[in-house]
Amino acid sequence: MTQVYDRVALIGLGLIASSMFWAMKRAGAAGEVTGFARSQETRDTARRIGLCDRVCDSAIEAVQDADLVVLCVPVGAMGAVAEEIAPYLKSGATVSDVGSVKKSVIEAVRPHLPEKVDFVGAHPMAGTEHSGPESGFATLFDNRWCLIVPDGAPEDATQKLEHFWHALGANCERMEVEHHDLVCAVVSHIPHLIAYTMVGVADDLSRVSDQEVIKYSAAGFRDFTRIAASDPTMWRDVFMTNKDATLEILGRFTEELFALQRAIRIGDGDELFDYFTRTRAIRRGIIEAGQDTEAPDFGRVKVHE
Amino acid sequence: MTQVYDRVALIGLGLIASSMFWAMKRAGAAGEVTGFARSQETRDTARRIGLCDRVCDSAIEAVQDADLVVLCVPVGAMGAVAEEIAPYLKSGATVSDVGSVKKSVIEAVRPHLPEKVDFVGAHPMAGTEHSGPESGFATLFDNRWCLIVPDGAPEDATQKLEHFWHALGANCERMEVEHHDLVCAVVSHIPHLIAYTMVGVADDLSRVSDQEVIKYSAAGFRDFTRIAASDPTMWRDVFMTNKDATLEILGRFTEELFALQRAIRIGDGDELFDYFTRTRAIRRGIIEAGQDTEAPDFGRVKVHE
């Protein structure tokens, strides 16, 4: 057991917060964990399934005496939460978050915090297509990366947060704010936007029915639908708050797509072949880095009708 | 045991052909299965692992006395193979294929076939990111769809081929040629092209390293890399031969993507939220139709470094 903080408060009780709770319990990483969610329904569910040692009816109550407060709400809601809890934070406490974007979160949260409270940004790069308090599980962060964005926060508070995430199973890596937002646009935000678009196109076509799309999805389309089923509020906020990096990578994406489209139109098979060969190497790297399974079909369990 | 054909010849011994062989053995669907691959190395591997009852050193030898000849070569190579084997086909035999495109295959193959030989197109909608003679397995087609495109072929030959694919574990559905090529552009060809593009963009960026892309791939990017690791020759041929449908769906895709890009640029969160909400329903449909698992993360086995 590695207790890192005496008391941890989770504000927002969705997939990430609930997984953090179960991972904290597994590791003994916190003395007591309080939790708050805006919706009464979520709080009721949390109490029913034993999520958090104590579920509070206000964020203010939840953060009292907490050594670590983790904002687990959509990126667009973090500023308002920070403003609300700021006067009630314990001196010496650390506030952190789990948002997919860092620049706008830091800009929205820091101005509200009292002098004796540090903000250290964190972004656990893990998730599933499910959301809500019942979707969490203790192993979500195992062998996944948690990006730590101190952006000038004190070294001791930063190290303690890294220690905490290690206890939850993650590997930590520090990153500069702007670089974080660019890397995430590439590996996460744009892939999600493209997946949403592809699923939207399929849903839109009058000449191909939804039933056909669903029936024949194993041919490739299916892999896109998992990430396109992610939480809409979270993703709306990501794109609203990481606009610059998103638009930059999207611009690069459409350039490349147009080049391939042109190769198809003029029948340039060599260009397509070379392009398709190059992308295999990246997949190999991901398998070797232990970030995916090489079982055929992801080792999907056999599904039956 | 359900023997459907006395003798089956597989021309080309990659993922699909090798899976067909193991599925035929499991079901007892064929008396004898012969096989041919153009490369000596593939034939050697096939002999070593017991793939096919008899591996032949020419396509001509393999098809002799076969009741069913299945062309399992890339779409662009089918015309030449058909021309080569045509004079040696048994009267009354059925020729079929497993290509992802139907119009161009039918145009390339049918003109070569003798009068007493029927061509019935087939397209098993199943695959993995692996290729080659050692990548096949008996359960690949279980509960997957095999699209049958008779395009005027006799009813008895068509029904027999359907019976055969049922024995291999697949569900069959008949489709018109043009509709087949459009549906596949939506559920398979464009998703693959987009996945290839996304992986190519990530590989291209100088400000984000390959190592970063690989390390943080679990954030969404990873799901694209599986299908972007598919066989380059096969996919080059698909885009070369299904140009019209591909370009049409690609046009629709870029229209939608630009609409979302505009919403990001002008900060229209409602439009993004509505779009992202709609796509969740499609995912639900795929799970309900038994075409994917709803286990978090596809039920991926835990991976370690």
Coordinates of C-alpha atoms in Angstrom, one line a residue:
Chain A
M1 CA 0.0 0.0 0.0
T2 CA 1.4 3.4 -1.0
Q3 CA -0.6 6.2 0.5
V4 CA 0.3 9.4 -1.3
Y5 CA -2.4 11.8 -0.2
D6 CA -4.4 11.8 3.1
R7 CA -7.5 13.0 1.4
V8 CA -8.4 13.2 -2.3
A9 CA -11.5 14.9 -3.7
L10 CA -12.9 14.0 -7.1
I11 CA -15.1 16.6 -8.7
G12 CA -17.1 15.0 -11.4
L13 CA -17.8 11.2 -11.3
G14 CA -17.6 9.9 -14.8
L15 CA -15.4 7.2 -16.5
I16 CA -12.0 8.7 -15.4
A17 CA -13.0 9.7 -11.9
S18 CA -14.6 6.4 -11.1
S19 CA -11.6 4.5 -12.5
M20 CA -9.3 6.7 -10.4
F21 CA -11.3 5.8 -7.3
W22 CA -11.1 2.0 -7.9
A23 CA -7.4 2.3 -8.8
M24 CA -6.8 4.3 -5.6
K25 CA -8.5 1.7 -3.6
R26 CA -6.4 -1.1 -5.2
A27 CA -3.2 0.8 -4.4
G28 CA -4.2 2.3 -1.1
A29 CA -3.1 5.6 -2.6
A30 CA -5.4 7.8 -0.6
G31 CA -6.7 7.9 3.0
E32 CA -10.2 9.1 2.2
V33 CA -11.7 9.9 -1.1
T34 CA -14.6 12.3 -1.4
G35 CA -16.6 12.8 -4.5
F36 CA -19.1 15.2 -6.0
A37 CA -21.2 15.1 -9.2
R38 CA -23.5 17.9 -10.3
S39 CA -26.4 15.5 -11.1
Q40 CA -28.4 14.0 -8.2
E41 CA -28.8 10.8 -10.3
T42 CA -25.0 10.4 -10.6
R43 CA -24.6 10.9 -6.9
D44 CA -27.3 8.4 -6.1
T45 CA -25.6 5.9 -8.4
A46 CA -22.2 6.5 -6.8
R47 CA -23.6 5.9 -3.3
R48 CA -25.4 2.7 -4.5
I49 CA -22.2 1.2 -6.0
G50 CA -19.8 2.4 -3.3
L51 CA -18.0 4.8 -5.5
C52 CA -16.0 7.2 -3.2
D53 CA -15.7 6.8 0.6
R54 CA -18.1 9.7 0.9
V55 CA -20.3 11.3 -1.8
C56 CA -21.0 15.0 -1.0
D57 CA -23.9 17.1 -2.1
S58 CA -21.7 20.1 -3.0
A59 CA -18.3 20.6 -4.5
I60 CA -17.5 22.9 -1.6
E61 CA -18.1 20.1 0.9
A62 CA -16.1 17.6 -1.1
V63 CA -13.0 19.7 -1.3
Q64 CA -12.8 20.6 2.4
D65 CA -9.5 19.4 3.9
A66 CA -8.6 17.7 0.7
D67 CA -4.8 17.5 -0.1
L68 CA -5.5 16.8 -3.7
V69 CA -8.5 18.0 -5.7
V70 CA -9.0 16.5 -9.1
L71 CA -11.3 18.2 -11.6
C72 CA -12.8 15.5 -13.6
V73 CA -15.5 17.5 -15.4
P74 CA -15.6 18.4 -19.1
V75 CA -12.9 20.9 -20.0
G76 CA -15.4 23.7 -20.6
A77 CA -16.8 23.4 -17.0
M78 CA -13.4 23.6 -15.2
G79 CA -13.2 27.4 -14.8
A80 CA -16.6 27.6 -13.1
V81 CA -15.8 24.7 -10.8
A82 CA -12.5 26.3 -9.8
E83 CA -14.1 29.6 -9.1
E84 CA -16.7 27.9 -6.9
I85 CA -14.3 25.8 -4.8
A86 CA -11.4 28.2 -4.6
P87 CA -12.3 29.9 -1.3
Y88 CA -12.7 26.5 0.4
L89 CA -9.4 24.9 -0.6
K90 CA -7.0 23.9 2.1
S91 CA -3.7 25.9 2.2
G92 CA -1.0 23.8 0.6
A93 CA -3.5 21.7 -1.4
T94 CA -2.8 20.7 -5.0
V95 CA -5.5 21.1 -7.6
S96 CA -5.2 18.9 -10.7
D97 CA -7.4 17.8 -13.6
V98 CA -7.8 15.1 -16.1
G99 CA -8.7 17.2 -19.1
S100 CA -7.6 16.4 -22.7
V101 CA -6.6 20.0 -23.3
K102 CA -4.1 21.9 -21.1
K103 CA -3.7 25.5 -22.3
S104 CA -7.3 26.5 -21.9
V105 CA -7.7 24.6 -18.6
I106 CA -4.7 26.4 -17.1
E107 CA -6.0 29.7 -18.3
A108 CA -9.5 29.0 -16.9
V109 CA -8.5 27.5 -13.5
R110 CA -5.3 29.2 -12.3
P111 CA -6.6 32.8 -11.9
H112 CA -9.2 31.6 -9.4
L113 CA -6.8 29.7 -7.1
P114 CA -5.5 31.2 -3.8
E115 CA -1.8 31.8 -3.5
K116 CA -1.1 28.7 -1.3
V117 CA -2.7 26.3 -3.7
D118 CA -0.8 24.8 -6.6
F119 CA -2.3 23.7 -9.9
V120 CA -0.5 20.8 -11.7
G121 CA -2.2 19.7 -14.9
A122 CA -2.5 16.0 -15.7
H123 CA -4.0 14.1 -18.6
P124 CA -4.3 10.3 -18.3
M125 CA -4.3 9.0 -21.8
A126 CA -6.7 6.2 -21.3
G127 CA -10.4 5.7 -21.8
T128 CA -13.1 3.6 -23.3
E129 CA -16.2 4.4 -25.3
H130 CA -18.4 4.2 -22.2
S131 CA -19.1 7.1 -19.8
G132 CA -20.7 7.7 -16.4
P133 CA -20.1 6.6 -12.8
E134 CA -20.6 2.9 -13.5
S135 CA -18.1 2.7 -16.4
G136 CA -14.9 2.9 -14.3
F137 CA -12.6 0.0 -13.5
A138 CA -9.4 -0.2 -11.5
T139 CA -7.1 -1.3 -14.3
L140 CA -7.9 1.5 -16.8
F141 CA -4.6 3.3 -16.3
D142 CA -2.3 0.3 -16.1
N143 CA 0.6 0.7 -18.5
R144 CA -1.1 3.8 -20.0
W145 CA 0.6 7.2 -20.1
C146 CA -0.4 10.1 -17.9
L147 CA 1.0 13.4 -19.2
I148 CA 2.0 15.8 -16.5
V149 CA 2.0 19.5 -17.4
P150 CA 3.5 21.5 -14.5
D151 CA 3.7 24.8 -16.4
G152 CA 5.7 26.4 -13.6
A153 CA 4.1 24.5 -10.6
P154 CA 6.5 23.7 -7.7
E155 CA 8.6 20.6 -8.1
D156 CA 7.5 18.9 -4.9
A157 CA 3.8 19.2 -5.8
T158 CA 4.6 17.9 -9.3
Q159 CA 6.5 14.9 -8.0
K160 CA 3.9 14.0 -5.5
L161 CA 1.2 14.0 -8.3
E162 CA 3.5 11.8 -10.4
H163 CA 3.9 9.4 -7.5
F164 CA 0.1 9.3 -7.2
W165 CA -0.4 8.4 -10.9
H166 CA 2.3 5.8 -10.7
A167 CA 0.4 4.2 -7.8
L168 CA -2.7 4.2 -10.0
G169 CA -0.8 2.1 -12.6
A170 CA 0.2 4.8 -15.1
N171 CA 3.5 5.9 -16.5
C172 CA 4.1 9.6 -16.3
E173 CA 5.8 12.0 -18.7
R174 CA 6.1 15.7 -18.4
M175 CA 5.2 18.0 -21.2
E176 CA 5.1 21.7 -22.1
V177 CA 1.6 23.1 -22.4
E178 CA 1.6 23.9 -26.2
H179 CA 3.3 20.7 -27.1
H180 CA 0.8 18.7 -25.1
D181 CA -2.1 20.2 -27.0
L182 CA -0.5 19.6 -30.4
V183 CA 0.4 16.0 -29.6
C184 CA -3.1 15.3 -28.4
A185 CA -4.6 16.9 -31.5
V186 CA -2.6 14.3 -33.5
V187 CA -3.1 11.1 -31.4
S188 CA -6.5 11.8 -30.1
H189 CA -8.5 14.8 -31.1
I190 CA -8.3 14.6 -34.8
P191 CA -8.8 10.8 -34.8
H192 CA -12.0 11.3 -32.8
L193 CA -13.2 14.1 -35.2
I194 CA -12.6 11.9 -38.2
A195 CA -14.3 8.9 -36.6
Y196 CA -17.3 11.0 -35.8
T197 CA -17.4 12.3 -39.4
M198 CA -17.1 8.9 -40.9
V199 CA -19.9 7.5 -38.8
G200 CA -22.0 10.6 -39.6
V201 CA -21.5 10.2 -43.4
A202 CA -22.6 6.6 -43.2
D203 CA -25.6 7.6 -41.2
D204 CA -26.5 10.3 -43.8
L205 CA -26.4 8.4 -47.0
S206 CA -29.8 7.7 -48.4
R207 CA -28.6 5.1 -50.9
V208 CA -27.0 2.9 -48.2
S209 CA -29.2 2.1 -45.3
D210 CA -28.3 2.2 -41.6
Q211 CA -29.1 -1.5 -41.5
E212 CA -26.5 -2.2 -44.2
V213 CA -23.9 -0.1 -42.4
I214 CA -24.5 -2.0 -39.2
K215 CA -24.6 -5.4 -40.8
Y216 CA -21.4 -5.0 -42.7
S217 CA -19.4 -2.9 -40.2
A218 CA -16.8 -5.6 -39.5
A219 CA -15.2 -4.7 -42.8
G220 CA -13.4 -1.7 -41.3
F221 CA -16.1 0.8 -40.4
R222 CA -16.6 -0.8 -37.0
D223 CA -13.2 0.3 -35.6
F224 CA -14.2 3.9 -36.1
T225 CA -17.5 3.6 -34.2
R226 CA -15.9 2.8 -30.9
I227 CA -14.3 6.1 -30.5
A228 CA -17.2 7.9 -32.2
A229 CA -19.4 6.6 -29.3
S230 CA -17.4 8.7 -26.8
D231 CA -19.0 11.3 -24.6
P232 CA -20.4 14.1 -26.7
T233 CA -20.0 16.9 -24.1
M234 CA -16.4 16.0 -23.4
W235 CA -15.5 16.1 -27.1
R236 CA -17.4 19.2 -27.9
D237 CA -15.4 21.0 -25.2
V238 CA -12.1 19.5 -26.5
F239 CA -12.7 21.0 -29.9
M240 CA -13.9 24.3 -28.5
T241 CA -10.8 24.7 -26.4
N242 CA -8.1 23.2 -28.6
K243 CA -9.1 25.1 -31.7
D244 CA -5.6 26.1 -33.0
A245 CA -3.9 22.7 -32.8
T246 CA -7.1 21.0 -34.1
L247 CA -7.4 23.3 -37.1
E248 CA -3.7 22.9 -37.9
I249 CA -3.7 19.1 -37.9
L250 CA -7.0 19.0 -39.7
G251 CA -5.4 21.2 -42.4
R252 CA -2.6 18.7 -42.8
F253 CA -5.0 15.8 -42.8
T254 CA -7.1 17.2 -45.7
E255 CA -4.0 18.0 -47.7
E256 CA -2.9 14.4 -47.5
L257 CA -6.4 13.1 -48.2
F258 CA -6.6 15.2 -51.3
A259 CA -3.2 13.9 -52.5
L260 CA -4.5 10.4 -52.1
Q261 CA -7.8 11.3 -53.7
R262 CA -5.9 12.7 -56.7
A263 CA -3.9 9.5 -56.9
I264 CA -7.2 7.5 -57.1
R265 CA -8.6 9.8 -59.7
I266 CA -5.6 9.7 -62.0
G267 CA -5.0 6.0 -61.3
D268 CA -1.6 6.4 -59.7
G269 CA -1.3 3.0 -58.0
D270 CA 2.4 3.4 -57.1
E271 CA 1.7 6.4 -54.9
L272 CA -1.1 4.5 -53.1
F273 CA 1.1 1.4 -52.6
D274 CA 4.0 3.4 -51.2
Y275 CA 1.7 5.3 -48.9
F276 CA 0.0 2.2 -47.6
T277 CA 3.3 0.4 -47.1
R278 CA 4.7 3.2 -44.9
T279 CA 1.8 3.2 -42.5
R280 CA 2.4 -0.5 -41.6
A281 CA 5.6 0.4 -39.8
I282 CA 3.8 2.7 -37.3
R283 CA 1.5 -0.2 -36.4
R284 CA 4.5 -2.4 -35.7
G285 CA 5.9 0.3 -33.4
I286 CA 2.7 0.5 -31.4
I287 CA 2.6 -3.3 -30.9
E288 CA 6.3 -3.3 -29.9
A289 CA 5.7 -0.5 -27.4
G290 CA 3.0 -2.6 -25.7
Q291 CA 0.3 -0.1 -26.5
D292 CA -1.9 -2.6 -28.4
T293 CA -2.4 -6.3 -28.8
E294 CA -1.4 -8.1 -32.0
A295 CA -4.1 -10.7 -31.6
P296 CA -6.1 -10.7 -34.8
D297 CA -9.1 -8.4 -34.6
F298 CA -7.7 -7.0 -31.3
G299 CA -8.4 -10.4 -29.7
R300 CA -12.1 -9.5 -29.8
V301 CA -14.2 -12.1 -28.1
K302 CA -16.4 -14.0 -30.6
V303 CA -19.8 -12.3 -30.9
H304 CA -23.0 -14.1 -31.7
E305 CA -26.3 -12.8 -33.0
Chain B
M1 CA -19.9 -32.8 -42.1
T2 CA -21.4 -31.0 -45.0
Q3 CA -19.5 -31.7 -48.2
V4 CA -20.6 -29.1 -50.7
Y5 CA -18.1 -29.5 -53.5
D6 CA -15.9 -32.5 -54.4
R7 CA -12.9 -30.5 -55.3
V8 CA -12.1 -26.9 -54.5
A9 CA -9.1 -24.9 -55.9
L10 CA -7.8 -21.8 -54.1
I11 CA -5.8 -19.5 -56.3
G12 CA -3.7 -17.2 -54.1
L13 CA -3.0 -18.3 -50.5
G14 CA -3.2 -15.2 -48.3
L15 CA -5.3 -14.5 -45.2
I16 CA -8.7 -15.2 -46.8
A17 CA -7.7 -18.4 -48.7
S18 CA -5.9 -19.9 -45.8
S19 CA -8.9 -19.1 -43.5
M20 CA -11.2 -20.7 -46.1
F21 CA -9.1 -23.8 -46.1
W22 CA -9.2 -24.2 -42.3
A23 CA -12.9 -23.4 -42.2
M24 CA -13.5 -26.0 -45.0
K25 CA -11.6 -28.6 -43.0
R26 CA -13.6 -27.8 -39.9
A27 CA -16.9 -28.2 -41.8
G28 CA -15.8 -31.0 -44.1
A29 CA -17.1 -28.7 -46.9
A30 CA -14.9 -30.0 -49.6
G31 CA -13.5 -33.4 -50.7
E32 CA -10.1 -32.2 -51.7
V33 CA -8.7 -28.7 -51.7
T34 CA -5.9 -27.7 -54.0
G35 CA -4.0 -24.5 -53.8
F36 CA -1.6 -22.3 -55.8
A37 CA 0.3 -19.2 -55.0
R38 CA 2.5 -17.3 -57.4
S39 CA 5.5 -17.1 -55.0
Q40 CA 7.6 -20.1 -54.3
E41 CA 8.0 -18.9 -50.8
T42 CA 4.3 -18.9 -50.1
R43 CA 3.9 -22.4 -51.7
D44 CA 6.8 -23.7 -49.4
T45 CA 5.1 -22.2 -46.4
A46 CA 1.8 -23.7 -47.3
R47 CA 3.3 -27.1 -47.7
R48 CA 5.1 -26.8 -44.4
I49 CA 2.0 -25.9 -42.4
G50 CA -0.3 -28.3 -44.2
L51 CA -2.3 -25.5 -45.9
C52 CA -4.3 -27.3 -48.7
D53 CA -4.5 -31.0 -49.3
R54 CA -2.3 -30.5 -52.3
V55 CA -0.2 -27.4 -53.2
C56 CA 0.4 -27.1 -56.9
D57 CA 3.2 -25.4 -58.8
S58 CA 0.8 -23.8 -61.3
A59 CA -2.7 -22.4 -61.3
I60 CA -3.5 -24.6 -64.3
E61 CA -2.7 -27.8 -62.3
A62 CA -4.6 -26.5 -59.3
V63 CA -7.9 -25.9 -61.2
Q64 CA -8.0 -29.2 -63.0
D65 CA -11.1 -31.2 -62.2
A66 CA -12.1 -28.5 -59.6
D67 CA -15.8 -28.0 -59.1
L68 CA -15.2 -24.7 -57.5
V69 CA -12.3 -22.4 -58.2
V70 CA -11.9 -19.4 -55.9
L71 CA -9.8 -16.5 -57.0
C72 CA -8.1 -15.2 -53.8
V73 CA -5.6 -12.8 -55.5
P74 CA -5.7 -9.0 -55.4
V75 CA -8.5 -7.5 -57.4
G76 CA -6.1 -6.2 -60.1
A77 CA -4.7 -9.6 -60.8
M78 CA -7.9 -11.5 -61.3
G79 CA -8.3 -10.9 -65.0
A80 CA -4.9 -12.3 -65.8
V81 CA -5.5 -15.4 -63.6
A82 CA -8.9 -16.0 -65.3
E83 CA -7.3 -15.8 -68.7
E84 CA -4.6 -18.3 -67.7
I85 CA -6.8 -20.9 -66.2
A86 CA -9.9 -20.6 -68.5
P87 CA -8.9 -23.3 -71.0
Y88 CA -8.3 -25.8 -68.2
L89 CA -11.6 -25.4 -66.3
K90 CA -13.9 -28.4 -65.9
S91 CA -17.2 -28.1 -67.7
G92 CA -19.9 -27.2 -65.2
A93 CA -17.4 -25.7 -62.7
T94 CA -18.1 -22.5 -60.8
V95 CA -15.5 -19.8 -60.6
S96 CA -15.9 -17.4 -57.7
D97 CA -13.7 -14.8 -56.0
V98 CA -13.3 -13.0 -52.7
G99 CA -12.5 -9.6 -54.0
S100 CA -13.7 -6.4 -52.2
V101 CA -14.9 -4.9 -55.5
K102 CA -17.3 -6.6 -57.8
K103 CA -17.9 -4.5 -61.0
S104 CA -14.3 -4.5 -62.2
V105 CA -13.8 -8.2 -61.2
I106 CA -16.8 -9.3 -63.2
E107 CA -15.7 -7.2 -66.2
A108 CA -12.1 -8.6 -65.9
V109 CA -13.0 -12.3 -65.4
R110 CA -16.2 -13.2 -67.2
P111 CA -15.0 -12.5 -70.8
H112 CA -12.3 -15.2 -70.4
L113 CA -14.5 -18.0 -69.1
P114 CA -15.8 -20.8 -71.3
E115 CA -19.6 -21.1 -71.9
K116 CA -20.1 -24.1 -69.5
V117 CA -18.5 -22.3 -66.5
D118 CA -20.4 -19.9 -64.3
F119 CA -18.9 -17.0 -62.5
V120 CA -20.6 -16.1 -59.1
G121 CA -19.0 -13.3 -57.3
A122 CA -18.5 -13.4 -53.5
H123 CA -17.1 -11.1 -51.0
P124 CA -16.6 -12.4 -47.4
M125 CA -16.7 -9.3 -45.2
A126 CA -14.1 -10.4 -42.7
G127 CA -10.4 -9.9 -42.2
T128 CA -7.6 -8.9 -39.9
E129 CA -4.7 -6.6 -40.3
H130 CA -2.4 -9.6 -40.9
S131 CA -1.7 -11.1 -44.3
G132 CA 0.0 -14.2 -45.8
P133 CA -0.5 -17.9 -45.7
E134 CA 0.1 -18.2 -42.0
S135 CA -2.4 -15.6 -41.0
G136 CA -5.6 -17.7 -41.6
F137 CA -7.7 -19.3 -39.0
A138 CA -10.9 -21.5 -39.2
T139 CA -13.2 -19.1 -37.3
L140 CA -12.6 -15.9 -39.4
F141 CA -15.9 -16.0 -41.1
D142 CA -18.1 -17.1 -38.2
N143 CA -21.1 -14.8 -37.9
R144 CA -19.6 -12.5 -40.6
W145 CA -21.4 -11.6 -43.8
C146 CA -20.5 -13.0 -47.2
L147 CA -22.0 -10.9 -50.0
I148 CA -23.0 -12.9 -53.0
V149 CA -23.2 -11.1 -56.3
P150 CA -24.7 -13.5 -58.9
D151 CA -25.2 -10.8 -61.6
G152 CA -27.1 -13.1 -63.8
A153 CA -25.4 -16.4 -62.8
P154 CA -27.6 -19.5 -62.7
E155 CA -29.7 -20.0 -59.5
D156 CA -28.3 -23.5 -58.8
A157 CA -24.7 -22.4 -59.0
T158 CA -25.5 -19.4 -56.8
Q159 CA -27.3 -21.5 -54.2
K160 CA -24.5 -24.0 -54.0
L161 CA -22.0 -21.2 -53.4
E162 CA -24.2 -19.8 -50.6
H163 CA -24.4 -23.3 -49.1
F164 CA -20.6 -23.5 -49.2
W165 CA -20.2 -20.1 -47.4
H166 CA -22.8 -21.1 -44.8
A167 CA -20.7 -24.2 -44.1
L168 CA -17.7 -22.0 -43.6
G169 CA -19.6 -20.1 -40.9
A170 CA -20.8 -17.0 -42.8
N171 CA -24.2 -15.5 -43.3
C172 CA -24.9 -14.8 -47.0
E173 CA -26.7 -11.9 -48.6
R174 CA -27.2 -11.3 -52.3
M175 CA -26.5 -7.9 -53.7
E176 CA -26.5 -6.1 -57.0
V177 CA -23.1 -5.3 -58.4
E178 CA -23.2 -1.5 -58.2
H179 CA -24.9 -1.4 -54.8
H180 CA -22.2 -3.8 -53.5
D181 CA -19.4 -1.5 -54.6
L182 CA -21.1 1.6 -53.1
V183 CA -21.9 -0.2 -49.7
C184 CA -18.3 -1.4 -49.5
A185 CA -17.0 2.1 -50.3
V186 CA -18.9 3.3 -47.2
V187 CA -18.2 0.5 -44.7
S188 CA -14.8 -0.5 -45.8
H189 CA -12.9 1.3 -48.6
I190 CA -13.2 4.9 -47.3
P191 CA -12.6 3.9 -43.7
H192 CA -9.4 2.3 -44.8
L193 CA -8.3 5.3 -46.9
I194 CA -9.0 7.6 -44.0
A195 CA -7.1 5.4 -41.5
Y196 CA -4.2 5.3 -43.9
T197 CA -4.3 9.1 -44.2
M198 CA -4.5 9.7 -40.5
V199 CA -1.5 7.4 -39.8
G200 CA 0.4 9.0 -42.7
V201 CA -0.2 12.5 -41.2
A202 CA 1.0 11.5 -37.8
D203 CA 4.1 9.9 -39.4
D204 CA 4.8 13.1 -41.3
L205 CA 4.7 15.8 -38.7
S206 CA 8.1 17.1 -37.7
R207 CA 6.9 18.7 -34.6
V208 CA 5.4 15.6 -33.1
S209 CA 7.8 12.6 -33.1
D210 CA 7.0 9.0 -34.2
Q211 CA 7.9 8.0 -30.7
E212 CA 5.3 10.3 -29.2
V213 CA 2.7 9.0 -31.7
I214 CA 3.4 5.5 -30.7
K215 CA 3.6 6.0 -27.0
Y216 CA 0.3 7.9 -26.7
S217 CA -1.6 6.0 -29.3
A218 CA -4.1 4.5 -26.9
A219 CA -5.8 7.9 -26.9
G220 CA -7.7 7.1 -30.1
F221 CA -5.1 6.9 -32.8
R222 CA -4.4 3.3 -32.1
D223 CA -7.8 2.1 -33.4
F224 CA -6.9 3.5 -36.8
T225 CA -3.6 1.8 -37.1
R226 CA -5.0 -1.7 -37.2
I227 CA -6.8 -1.2 -40.5
A228 CA -4.0 1.0 -41.8
A229 CA -1.7 -2.1 -41.4
S230 CA -3.7 -4.0 -44.0
D231 CA -2.2 -5.4 -47.1
P232 CA -1.0 -2.5 -49.4
T233 CA -1.3 -4.4 -52.7
M234 CA -4.9 -5.4 -51.9
W235 CA -5.9 -1.9 -51.0
R236 CA -4.1 -0.2 -53.9
D237 CA -6.2 -2.5 -56.2
V238 CA -9.4 -1.7 -54.4
F239 CA -9.0 2.0 -55.0
M240 CA -7.9 1.6 -58.5
T241 CA -10.9 -0.6 -59.3
N242 CA -13.7 1.1 -57.3
K243 CA -12.8 4.6 -58.3
D244 CA -16.3 6.0 -58.8
A245 CA -17.9 4.9 -55.6
T246 CA -14.7 5.8 -53.7
L247 CA -14.6 9.3 -55.0
E248 CA -18.3 9.8 -54.4
I249 CA -18.1 8.8 -50.7
L250 CA -14.9 10.7 -50.3
G251 CA -16.6 13.8 -51.5
R252 CA -19.4 13.3 -49.0
F253 CA -16.8 12.8 -46.2
T254 CA -14.9 16.0 -47.0
E255 CA -18.1 18.0 -47.1
E256 CA -19.1 16.8 -43.6
L257 CA -15.6 17.3 -42.3
F258 CA -15.5 20.8 -43.6
A259 CA -18.8 21.5 -41.9
L260 CA -17.4 20.3 -38.6
Q261 CA -14.2 22.2 -39.2
R262 CA -16.2 25.4 -39.7
A263 CA -18.2 24.7 -36.4
I264 CA -14.8 24.5 -34.6
R265 CA -13.5 27.6 -36.2
I266 CA -16.6 29.7 -35.4
G267 CA -17.1 28.1 -32.0
D268 CA -20.5 26.4 -32.7
G269 CA -20.5 23.9 -29.8
D270 CA -24.2 23.0 -30.3
E271 CA -23.5 21.7 -33.8
L272 CA -20.6 19.6 -32.6
F273 CA -22.6 18.2 -29.7
D274 CA -25.6 17.3 -31.9
Y275 CA -23.3 15.6 -34.4
F276 CA -21.4 13.6 -31.7
T277 CA -24.7 12.5 -30.1
R278 CA -26.1 11.1 -33.3
T279 CA -23.2 8.9 -34.0
R280 CA -23.6 7.0 -30.7
A281 CA -26.8 5.4 -31.9
I282 CA -24.9 3.7 -34.8
R283 CA -22.5 2.1 -32.4
R284 CA -25.4 0.8 -30.3
G285 CA -26.8 -0.8 -33.5
I286 CA -23.5 -2.5 -34.2
I287 CA -23.3 -4.0 -30.7
E288 CA -27.0 -5.2 -30.9
A289 CA -26.4 -6.8 -34.3
G290 CA -23.6 -8.9 -32.8
Q291 CA -21.0 -7.3 -35.1
D292 CA -18.8 -6.1 -32.2
T293 CA -18.1 -6.6 -28.5
E294 CA -19.2 -4.0 -26.0
A295 CA -16.3 -5.0 -23.7
P296 CA -14.4 -1.8 -22.8
D297 CA -11.5 -1.3 -25.2
F298 CA -12.8 -4.2 -27.4
G299 CA -11.9 -6.6 -24.5
R300 CA -8.3 -6.1 -25.5
V301 CA -6.0 -8.3 -23.5
K302 CA -3.9 -6.3 -21.1
V303 CA -0.6 -5.4 -22.7
H304 CA 2.7 -5.0 -20.9
E305 CA 5.9 -3.3 -21.8

